[in-house]
PDB file of C-alpha atoms in Angstrom:
ATOM      1  CA  UNK A   1      68.133  96.194  85.406  1.00 56.00           C
ATOM      2  CA  UNK A   2      65.895  95.998  88.202  1.00 56.00           C
ATOM      3  CA  UNK A   3      64.118  93.004  86.594  1.00 62.00           C
ATOM      4  CA  UNK A   4      67.355  91.095  85.817  1.00 59.00           C
ATOM      5  CA  UNK A   5      68.482  91.477  89.554  1.00 60.00           C
ATOM      6  CA  UNK A   6      65.019  90.220  90.685  1.00 67.00           C
ATOM      7  CA  UNK A   7      65.074  87.441  88.465  1.00 64.00           C
ATOM      8  CA  UNK A   8      68.448  86.197  89.373  1.00 66.00           C
ATOM      9  CA  UNK A   9      67.337  86.509  93.513  1.00 59.00           C
ATOM     10  CA  UNK A  10      64.637  84.261  92.588  1.00 66.00           C
ATOM     11  CA  UNK A  11      66.376  81.867  90.659  1.00 63.00           C
ATOM     12  CA  UNK A  12      68.902  81.671  93.755  1.00 61.00           C
ATOM     13  CA  UNK A  13      66.102  81.110  96.093  1.00 62.00           C
ATOM     14  CA  UNK A  14      64.397  78.513  94.305  1.00 59.00           C
ATOM     15  CA  UNK A  15      67.704  76.302  93.949  1.00 58.00           C
ATOM     16  CA  UNK A  16      68.099  76.748  97.831  1.00 52.00           C
ATOM     17  CA  UNK A  17      64.698  75.476  98.221  1.00 52.00           C
ATOM     18  CA  UNK A  18      65.262  72.424  95.704  1.00 49.00           C
ATOM     19  CA  UNK A  19      68.669  71.634  97.315  1.00 47.00           C
ATOM     20  CA  UNK A  20      68.684  67.767  97.748  1.00 45.00           C
ATOM     21  CA  UNK A  21      69.140  66.352 101.429  1.00 46.00           C
ATOM     22  CA  UNK A  22      72.935  65.094 100.477  1.00 42.00           C
ATOM     23  CA  UNK A  23      73.756  68.536  99.281  1.00 42.00           C
ATOM     24  CA  UNK A  24      72.627  70.144 102.432  1.00 42.00           C
ATOM     25  CA  UNK A  25      74.307  67.547 104.682  1.00 42.00           C
ATOM     26  CA  UNK A  26      77.655  68.594 102.812  1.00 42.00           C
ATOM     27  CA  UNK A  27      76.960  72.445 103.661  1.00 42.00           C
ATOM     28  CA  UNK A  28      76.638  71.195 107.564  1.00 40.00           C
ATOM     29  CA  UNK A  29      79.347  72.347 110.149  1.00 40.00           C
ATOM     30  CA  UNK A  30      82.290  70.332 110.065  1.00 36.00           C
ATOM     31  CA  UNK A  31      81.706  69.466 113.860  1.00 38.00           C
ATOM     32  CA  UNK A  32      78.415  67.624 113.286  1.00 36.00           C
ATOM     33  CA  UNK A  33      79.800  65.696 110.329  1.00 35.00           C
ATOM     34  CA  UNK A  34      82.816  64.617 112.394  1.00 34.00           C
ATOM     35  CA  UNK A  35      80.313  63.545 115.252  1.00 36.00           C
ATOM     36  CA  UNK A  36      78.491  61.463 112.637  1.00 36.00           C
ATOM     37  CA  UNK A  37      81.384  59.707 111.564  1.00 37.00           C
ATOM     38  CA  UNK A  38      82.839  58.935 114.814  1.00 38.00           C
ATOM     39  CA  UNK A  39      79.598  57.317 116.078  1.00 37.00           C
ATOM     40  CA  UNK A  40      80.849  53.682 115.827  1.00 34.00           C
ATOM     41  CA  UNK A  41      78.829  50.831 116.883  1.00 35.00           C
ATOM     42  CA  UNK A  42      79.602  49.675 120.646  1.00 36.00           C
ATOM     43  CA  UNK A  43      81.133  46.513 119.827  1.00 34.00           C
ATOM     44  CA  UNK A  44      83.553  48.040 117.176  1.00 32.00           C
ATOM     45  CA  UNK A  45      84.332  51.043 119.530  1.00 32.00           C
ATOM     46  CA  UNK A  46      85.160  48.461 122.343  1.00 32.00           C
ATOM     47  CA  UNK A  47      87.389  46.677 120.199  1.00 30.00           C
ATOM     48  CA  UNK A  48      89.540  49.896 119.308  1.00 30.00           C
ATOM     49  CA  UNK A  49      89.817  50.989 122.796  1.00 33.00           C
ATOM     50  CA  UNK A  50      91.059  47.188 123.806  1.00 35.00           C
ATOM     51  CA  UNK A  51      93.800  46.701 120.753  1.00 33.00           C
ATOM     52  CA  UNK A  52      94.237  49.947 119.379  1.00 35.00           C
ATOM     53  CA  UNK A  53      94.674  52.823 122.277  1.00 36.00           C
ATOM     54  CA  UNK A  54      96.115  51.210 125.395  1.00 35.00           C
ATOM     55  CA  UNK A  55      99.366  49.785 125.787  1.00 39.00           C
ATOM     56  CA  UNK A  56      98.119  46.986 128.042  1.00 40.00           C
ATOM     57  CA  UNK A  57      94.793  45.261 127.517  1.00 37.00           C
ATOM     58  CA  UNK A  58      91.645  46.228 129.541  1.00 39.00           C
ATOM     59  CA  UNK A  59      88.646  44.042 129.368  1.00 38.00           C
ATOM     60  CA  UNK A  60      85.042  45.344 130.618  1.00 43.00           C
ATOM     61  CA  UNK A  61      84.636  41.908 132.463  1.00 52.00           C
ATOM     62  CA  UNK A  62      87.390  39.264 133.483  1.00 52.00           C
ATOM     63  CA  UNK A  63      88.000  36.912 130.734  1.00 53.00           C
ATOM     64  CA  UNK A  64      87.944  33.347 131.240  1.00 56.00           C
ATOM     65  CA  UNK A  65      91.407  31.281 131.110  1.00 51.00           C
ATOM     66  CA  UNK A  66      89.989  29.600 127.689  1.00 57.00           C
ATOM     67  CA  UNK A  67      89.688  33.351 126.050  1.00 59.00           C
ATOM     68  CA  UNK A  68      93.061  34.482 127.751  1.00 52.00           C
ATOM     69  CA  UNK A  69      94.674  31.478 126.435  1.00 52.00           C
ATOM     70  CA  UNK A  70      93.330  32.141 122.785  1.00 60.00           C
ATOM     71  CA  UNK A  71      94.468  35.892 122.807  1.00 58.00           C
ATOM     72  CA  UNK A  72      97.899  34.858 124.010  1.00 52.00           C
ATOM     73  CA  UNK A  73      98.107  32.393 120.961  1.00 55.00           C
ATOM     74  CA  UNK A  74      96.458  34.755 118.379  1.00 62.00           C
ATOM     75  CA  UNK A  75      98.810  37.536 119.258  1.00 56.00           C
ATOM     76  CA  UNK A  76     102.182  35.402 119.011  1.00 52.00           C
ATOM     77  CA  UNK A  77     100.940  33.697 115.468  1.00 58.00           C
ATOM     78  CA  UNK A  78     100.380  37.139 114.212  1.00 60.00           C
ATOM     79  CA  UNK A  79     103.851  38.417 115.430  1.00 53.00           C
ATOM     80  CA  UNK A  80     105.807  35.117 114.345  1.00 52.00           C
ATOM     81  CA  UNK A  81     103.867  35.447 110.960  1.00 58.00           C
ATOM     82  CA  UNK A  82     105.070  39.082 110.676  1.00 55.00           C
ATOM     83  CA  UNK A  83     108.576  38.107 111.377  1.00 50.00           C
ATOM     84  CA  UNK A  84     108.705  35.227 108.973  1.00 52.00           C
ATOM     85  CA  UNK A  85     107.321  37.685 106.176  1.00 52.00           C
ATOM     86  CA  UNK A  86     109.735  40.372 107.099  1.00 48.00           C
ATOM     87  CA  UNK A  87     112.665  38.075 106.786  1.00 46.00           C
ATOM     88  CA  UNK A  88     112.099  36.615 103.440  1.00 48.00           C
ATOM     89  CA  UNK A  89     114.735  37.633 101.069  1.00 48.00           C
ATOM     90  CA  UNK A  90     112.306  38.099  98.074  1.00 44.00           C
ATOM     91  CA  UNK A  91     110.155  40.698  99.966  1.00 44.00           C
ATOM     92  CA  UNK A  92     113.015  42.644 101.738  1.00 44.00           C
ATOM     93  CA  UNK A  93     113.177  46.305 101.271  1.00 48.00           C
ATOM     94  CA  UNK A  94     114.493  48.789 103.795  1.00 48.00           C
ATOM     95  CA  UNK A  95     111.578  50.713 104.057  1.00 50.00           C
ATOM     96  CA  UNK A  96     109.742  47.594 105.188  1.00 52.00           C
ATOM     97  CA  UNK A  97     112.259  47.007 107.765  1.00 49.00           C
ATOM     98  CA  UNK A  98     111.914  50.434 109.037  1.00 52.00           C
ATOM     99  CA  UNK A  99     108.138  49.648 109.558  1.00 57.00           C
ATOM    100  CA  UNK A 100     108.732  46.501 111.195  1.00 51.00           C
ATOM    101  CA  UNK A 101     111.048  48.409 113.692  1.00 48.00           C
ATOM    102  CA  UNK A 102     108.648  51.019 114.542  1.00 53.00           C
ATOM    103  CA  UNK A 103     105.868  48.063 114.924  1.00 53.00           C
ATOM    104  CA  UNK A 104     108.292  46.284 117.496  1.00 49.00           C
ATOM    105  CA  UNK A 105     107.314  48.828 120.285  1.00 48.00           C
ATOM    106  CA  UNK A 106     103.800  48.305 120.303  1.00 52.00           C
ATOM    107  CA  UNK A 107     103.860  44.761 119.448  1.00 51.00           C
ATOM    108  CA  UNK A 108     105.927  44.244 122.732  1.00 51.00           C
ATOM    109  CA  UNK A 109     103.346  46.358 124.651  1.00 54.00           C
ATOM    110  CA  UNK A 110     100.533  44.017 123.457  1.00 54.00           C
ATOM    111  CA  UNK A 111     102.735  40.839 124.279  1.00 52.00           C
ATOM    112  CA  UNK A 112     103.345  42.141 127.614  1.00 54.00           C
ATOM    113  CA  UNK A 113      99.698  42.934 128.349  1.00 53.00           C
ATOM    114  CA  UNK A 114      98.825  39.301 127.088  1.00 51.00           C
ATOM    115  CA  UNK A 115     101.357  37.518 129.127  1.00 53.00           C
ATOM    116  CA  UNK A 116     100.230  39.394 132.117  1.00 56.00           C
ATOM    117  CA  UNK A 117      96.676  38.320 131.681  1.00 51.00           C
ATOM    118  CA  UNK A 118      97.390  34.731 130.702  1.00 51.00           C
ATOM    119  CA  UNK A 119      99.552  34.128 134.059  1.00 53.00           C
ATOM    120  CA  UNK A 120      96.563  32.489 135.783  1.00 49.00           C
ATOM    121  CA  UNK A 121      95.442  30.250 132.684  1.00 50.00           C
ATOM    122  CA  UNK A 122      95.600  26.634 132.803  1.00 49.00           C
ATOM    123  CA  UNK A 123      96.848  25.941 129.495  1.00 49.00           C
ATOM    124  CA  UNK A 124     100.506  26.814 129.787  1.00 45.00           C
ATOM    125  CA  UNK A 125     101.667  24.205 127.760  1.00 46.00           C
ATOM    126  CA  UNK A 126     100.493  25.562 124.827  1.00 49.00           C
ATOM    127  CA  UNK A 127     101.892  28.739 125.481  1.00 48.00           C
ATOM    128  CA  UNK A 128     105.088  27.448 125.852  1.00 47.00           C
ATOM    129  CA  UNK A 129     105.152  25.944 122.676  1.00 48.00           C
ATOM    130  CA  UNK A 130     104.421  29.047 121.055  1.00 48.00           C
ATOM    131  CA  UNK A 131     107.037  31.080 123.094  1.00 49.00           C
ATOM    132  CA  UNK A 132     109.799  28.640 122.007  1.00 50.00           C
ATOM    133  CA  UNK A 133     108.446  29.232 118.331  1.00 50.00           C
ATOM    134  CA  UNK A 134     108.912  32.555 119.008  1.00 48.00           C
ATOM    135  CA  UNK A 135     112.322  32.491 120.253  1.00 49.00           C
ATOM    136  CA  UNK A 136     113.398  30.720 117.195  1.00 51.00           C
ATOM    137  CA  UNK A 137     111.803  32.810 114.663  1.00 50.00           C
ATOM    138  CA  UNK A 138     113.473  35.682 116.404  1.00 50.00           C
ATOM    139  CA  UNK A 139     116.946  34.233 116.282  1.00 50.00           C
ATOM    140  CA  UNK A 140     116.603  33.425 112.386  1.00 53.00           C
ATOM    141  CA  UNK A 141     115.453  36.993 112.218  1.00 51.00           C
ATOM    142  CA  UNK A 142     118.507  38.201 113.984  1.00 50.00           C
ATOM    143  CA  UNK A 143     120.863  36.256 111.480  1.00 51.00           C
ATOM    144  CA  UNK A 144     118.925  37.425 108.353  1.00 51.00           C
ATOM    145  CA  UNK A 145     119.047  41.246 109.472  1.00 49.00           C
ATOM    146  CA  UNK A 146     122.716  40.755 110.192  1.00 50.00           C
ATOM    147  CA  UNK A 147     123.364  39.670 106.387  1.00 52.00           C
ATOM    148  CA  UNK A 148     121.093  41.970 104.912  1.00 48.00           C
ATOM    149  CA  UNK A 149     122.292  45.252 106.473  1.00 44.00           C
ATOM    150  CA  UNK A 150     124.891  46.942 108.321  1.00 48.00           C
ATOM    151  CA  UNK A 151     124.038  47.124 111.869  1.00 46.00           C
ATOM    152  CA  UNK A 152     122.767  50.799 112.700  1.00 50.00           C
ATOM    153  CA  UNK A 153     120.501  52.719 114.800  1.00 50.00           C
ATOM    154  CA  UNK A 154     117.255  51.326 113.188  1.00 49.00           C
ATOM    155  CA  UNK A 155     118.673  47.825 113.688  1.00 50.00           C
ATOM    156  CA  UNK A 156     119.514  48.383 117.024  1.00 51.00           C
ATOM    157  CA  UNK A 157     116.246  49.334 118.198  1.00 49.00           C
ATOM    158  CA  UNK A 158     114.728  46.006 116.320  1.00 52.00           C
ATOM    159  CA  UNK A 159     117.284  43.734 118.056  1.00 54.00           C
ATOM    160  CA  UNK A 160     116.582  45.283 121.681  1.00 51.00           C
ATOM    161  CA  UNK A 161     113.043  44.825 121.332  1.00 51.00           C
ATOM    162  CA  UNK A 162     113.253  41.489 119.908  1.00 54.00           C
ATOM    163  CA  UNK A 163     115.733  40.517 122.679  1.00 53.00           C
ATOM    164  CA  UNK A 164     113.460  41.837 125.513  1.00 51.00           C
ATOM    165  CA  UNK A 165     110.622  39.759 124.256  1.00 52.00           C
ATOM    166  CA  UNK A 166     112.775  36.788 124.181  1.00 53.00           C
ATOM    167  CA  UNK A 167     113.869  37.165 127.960  1.00 50.00           C
ATOM    168  CA  UNK A 168     110.529  38.309 129.344  1.00 51.00           C
ATOM    169  CA  UNK A 169     108.455  35.681 127.444  1.00 50.00           C
ATOM    170  CA  UNK A 170     110.450  32.611 127.976  1.00 48.00           C
ATOM    171  CA  UNK A 171     111.438  33.746 131.724  1.00 47.00           C
ATOM    172  CA  UNK A 172     108.184  32.964 132.378  1.00 47.00           C
ATOM    173  CA  UNK A 173     108.305  29.459 131.954  1.00 45.00           C
ATOM    174  CA  UNK A 174     109.920  26.370 133.680  1.00 41.00           C
ATOM    175  CA  UNK A 175     110.993  23.404 132.144  1.00 41.00           C
ATOM    176  CA  UNK A 176     107.387  21.793 132.481  1.00 43.00           C
ATOM    177  CA  UNK A 177     105.752  24.326 130.639  1.00 42.00           C
ATOM    178  CA  UNK A 178     104.172  25.817 133.644  1.00 44.00           C
ATOM    179  CA  UNK A 179     104.474  29.239 134.884  1.00 43.00           C
ATOM    180  CA  UNK A 180     107.335  30.130 137.337  1.00 45.00           C
ATOM    181  CA  UNK A 181     105.523  30.728 140.905  1.00 47.00           C
ATOM    182  CA  UNK A 182     108.356  32.828 142.877  1.00 48.00           C
ATOM    183  CA  UNK A 183     110.615  35.361 141.711  1.00 46.00           C
ATOM    184  CA  UNK A 184     113.583  32.904 142.180  1.00 48.00           C
ATOM    185  CA  UNK A 185     112.561  30.541 139.641  1.00 52.00           C
ATOM    186  CA  UNK A 186     112.212  33.120 137.093  1.00 50.00           C
ATOM    187  CA  UNK A 187     115.705  34.835 137.702  1.00 52.00           C
ATOM    188  CA  UNK A 188     117.135  31.128 137.660  1.00 54.00           C
ATOM    189  CA  UNK A 189     115.492  30.961 133.985  1.00 53.00           C
ATOM    190  CA  UNK A 190     116.806  34.533 133.006  1.00 52.00           C
ATOM    191  CA  UNK A 191     120.328  33.099 134.270  1.00 54.00           C
ATOM    192  CA  UNK A 192     119.766  30.122 131.954  1.00 53.00           C
ATOM    193  CA  UNK A 193     119.175  32.874 128.962  1.00 52.00           C
ATOM    194  CA  UNK A 194     122.444  34.258 129.674  1.00 55.00           C
ATOM    195  CA  UNK A 195     124.102  31.806 127.125  1.00 55.00           C
ATOM    196  CA  UNK A 196     121.502  33.002 124.401  1.00 53.00           C
ATOM    197  CA  UNK A 197     122.286  36.504 125.194  1.00 53.00           C
ATOM    198  CA  UNK A 198     125.842  35.503 124.334  1.00 57.00           C
ATOM    199  CA  UNK A 199     124.749  33.935 121.335  1.00 56.00           C
ATOM    200  CA  UNK A 200     122.977  37.095 119.980  1.00 53.00           C
ATOM    201  CA  UNK A 201     126.749  38.877 120.307  1.00 54.00           C
ATOM    202  CA  UNK A 202     128.122  36.006 118.370  1.00 57.00           C
ATOM    203  CA  UNK A 203     125.667  36.386 115.535  1.00 52.00           C
ATOM    204  CA  UNK A 204     126.430  39.739 115.308  1.00 52.00           C
ATOM    205  CA  UNK A 205     130.409  39.453 115.363  1.00 56.00           C
ATOM    206  CA  UNK A 206     130.628  41.036 118.950  1.00 52.00           C
ATOM    207  CA  UNK A 207     130.127  44.488 117.824  1.00 54.00           C
ATOM    208  CA  UNK A 208     130.508  47.149 120.625  1.00 53.00           C
ATOM    209  CA  UNK A 209     126.723  48.365 120.375  1.00 51.00           C
ATOM    210  CA  UNK A 210     125.336  44.881 120.148  1.00 52.00           C
ATOM    211  CA  UNK A 211     127.320  43.927 123.262  1.00 54.00           C
ATOM    212  CA  UNK A 212     126.105  47.093 125.300  1.00 54.00           C
ATOM    213  CA  UNK A 213     122.394  46.349 124.514  1.00 50.00           C
ATOM    214  CA  UNK A 214     122.660  42.804 125.114  1.00 51.00           C
ATOM    215  CA  UNK A 215     124.524  43.523 128.674  1.00 56.00           C
ATOM    216  CA  UNK A 216     122.135  46.370 129.342  1.00 53.00           C
ATOM    217  CA  UNK A 217     118.907  44.072 129.347  1.00 50.00           C
ATOM    218  CA  UNK A 218     120.553  41.301 131.056  1.00 54.00           C
ATOM    219  CA  UNK A 219     121.808  43.661 133.917  1.00 56.00           C
ATOM    220  CA  UNK A 220     118.279  45.452 134.187  1.00 52.00           C
ATOM    221  CA  UNK A 221     116.701  42.342 134.764  1.00 51.00           C
ATOM    222  CA  UNK A 222     118.986  40.712 137.253  1.00 53.00           C
ATOM    223  CA  UNK A 223     119.975  44.141 139.277  1.00 56.00           C
ATOM    224  CA  UNK A 224     116.587  44.905 139.856  1.00 52.00           C
ATOM    225  CA  UNK A 225     115.598  41.526 141.312  1.00 52.00           C
ATOM    226  CA  UNK A 226     118.751  41.045 143.453  1.00 55.00           C
ATOM    227  CA  UNK A 227     117.350  42.418 146.573  1.00 52.00           C
ATOM    228  CA  UNK A 228     114.316  40.651 146.381  1.00 50.00           C
ATOM    229  CA  UNK A 229     116.117  37.257 145.537  1.00 49.00           C
ATOM    230  CA  UNK A 230     118.037  38.061 148.871  1.00 54.00           C
ATOM    231  CA  UNK A 231     114.682  38.458 150.729  1.00 53.00           C
ATOM    232  CA  UNK A 232     113.762  34.932 149.162  1.00 47.00           C
ATOM    233  CA  UNK A 233     116.875  32.985 150.256  1.00 47.00           C
ATOM    234  CA  UNK A 234     115.867  33.903 154.213  1.00 52.00           C
ATOM    235  CA  UNK A 235     112.043  32.366 153.416  1.00 50.00           C
ATOM    236  CA  UNK A 236     112.821  29.431 150.917  1.00 46.00           C
ATOM    237  CA  UNK A 237     115.289  26.797 152.465  1.00 44.00           C
ATOM    238  CA  UNK A 238     116.083  25.084 149.263  1.00 45.00           C
ATOM    239  CA  UNK A 239     116.823  28.720 147.561  1.00 43.00           C
ATOM    240  CA  UNK A 240     119.356  29.391 150.562  1.00 44.00           C
ATOM    241  CA  UNK A 241     121.137  26.301 149.348  1.00 46.00           C
ATOM    242  CA  UNK A 242     120.855  27.302 145.625  1.00 46.00           C
ATOM    243  CA  UNK A 243     121.984  30.970 145.354  1.00 44.00           C
ATOM    244  CA  UNK A 244     125.425  32.517 146.326  1.00 46.00           C
ATOM    245  CA  UNK A 245     126.016  35.332 148.642  1.00 45.00           C
ATOM    246  CA  UNK A 246     125.901  37.906 145.747  1.00 46.00           C
ATOM    247  CA  UNK A 247     122.350  36.722 145.051  1.00 44.00           C
ATOM    248  CA  UNK A 248     123.114  34.694 141.589  1.00 46.00           C
ATOM    249  CA  UNK A 249     123.178  31.081 140.994  1.00 45.00           C
ATOM    250  CA  UNK A 250     126.417  29.220 141.399  1.00 44.00           C
ATOM    251  CA  UNK A 251     128.144  27.942 137.950  1.00 41.00           C
ATOM    252  CA  UNK A 252     127.106  24.325 137.355  1.00 40.00           C
ATOM    253  CA  UNK A 253     123.688  24.524 139.868  1.00 42.00           C
ATOM    254  CA  UNK A 254     121.354  25.166 137.439  1.00 43.00           C
ATOM    255  CA  UNK A 255     119.603  23.271 134.034  1.00 43.00           C
ATOM    256  CA  UNK A 256     118.966  25.022 130.864  1.00 43.00           C
ATOM    257  CA  UNK A 257     116.974  24.171 128.300  1.00 39.00           C
ATOM    258  CA  UNK A 258     118.248  23.156 124.953  1.00 35.00           C
TER     259      UNK A 258
END
C-alpha cells in the first residue's frame, strides 16, 4: 500500500515538473492575467480613451483645423450612413430600432464634441454641406419611423435626440456657411428653425407627446438665451433694431434658408 502511495506521489511531482508554460500560465492568479490582457499599445489605448470613454473628445495635443474638419466630416458621414441603413424597409426590425435609439445618446455627445472642436476651423463650407445632408436624412428617418411603428416611448427618445442634433448643428451656421460669431445670430437661426419644428409635428399628425417634445426643445434653447440676447441688444446697434422688446425677432424680419 505504501509502495502504491509513493508511486502516486512521485508521478504527481513528475507531472508538475513537466508542466508546460501554457499550462502554468493558465494556473496563474486571475489578476495577473487580467493585467496582461489590459496592457494595450499606447496608440490603441489613446484611441479608446478618446472615442470610447469620454462624452466630449480630449486630445493630448491641439489638433490642426484640417484634422478637426476631417473628424467632423467622418463623424457625420458615419451617422448619416447608419441612419440610412436603419430606415431601409428591407432591413428594419424593432430590435434594430431599439439598438439605434440607445445609440443616439452617445452619437449626440460625439457630435457635440466635434462641433465644439470644429468651431475655429476654416473649412466651414464643407461642414455646412454635411449638416444639411444630416438634416435631410433625419427628416426622412422621422417620416419612415412614423410609417413603421406607432409612436411610443422608444420612438420619443429617438425623435427628441434627432431634433436636438438638428437644432444644435444647424443653428451654428449662417447662410454663407460660416459659423455664427454672436449669440444673437445663433438664436436668429434657431427662430428660423421653428418652422422645421412645426413640420415635425405635422409629420407625426400633431400627436400630443410630439408637440410636447418639440416645444420643450425649442423653449429651452430660447429661454436660456433670452437674458443674453437683451444684453446684446445694448451692445450691437443693428441688433437693437432687429430684436423686439420680448427678446424675439419680429415677424418677417428674418430670412430662413429653404
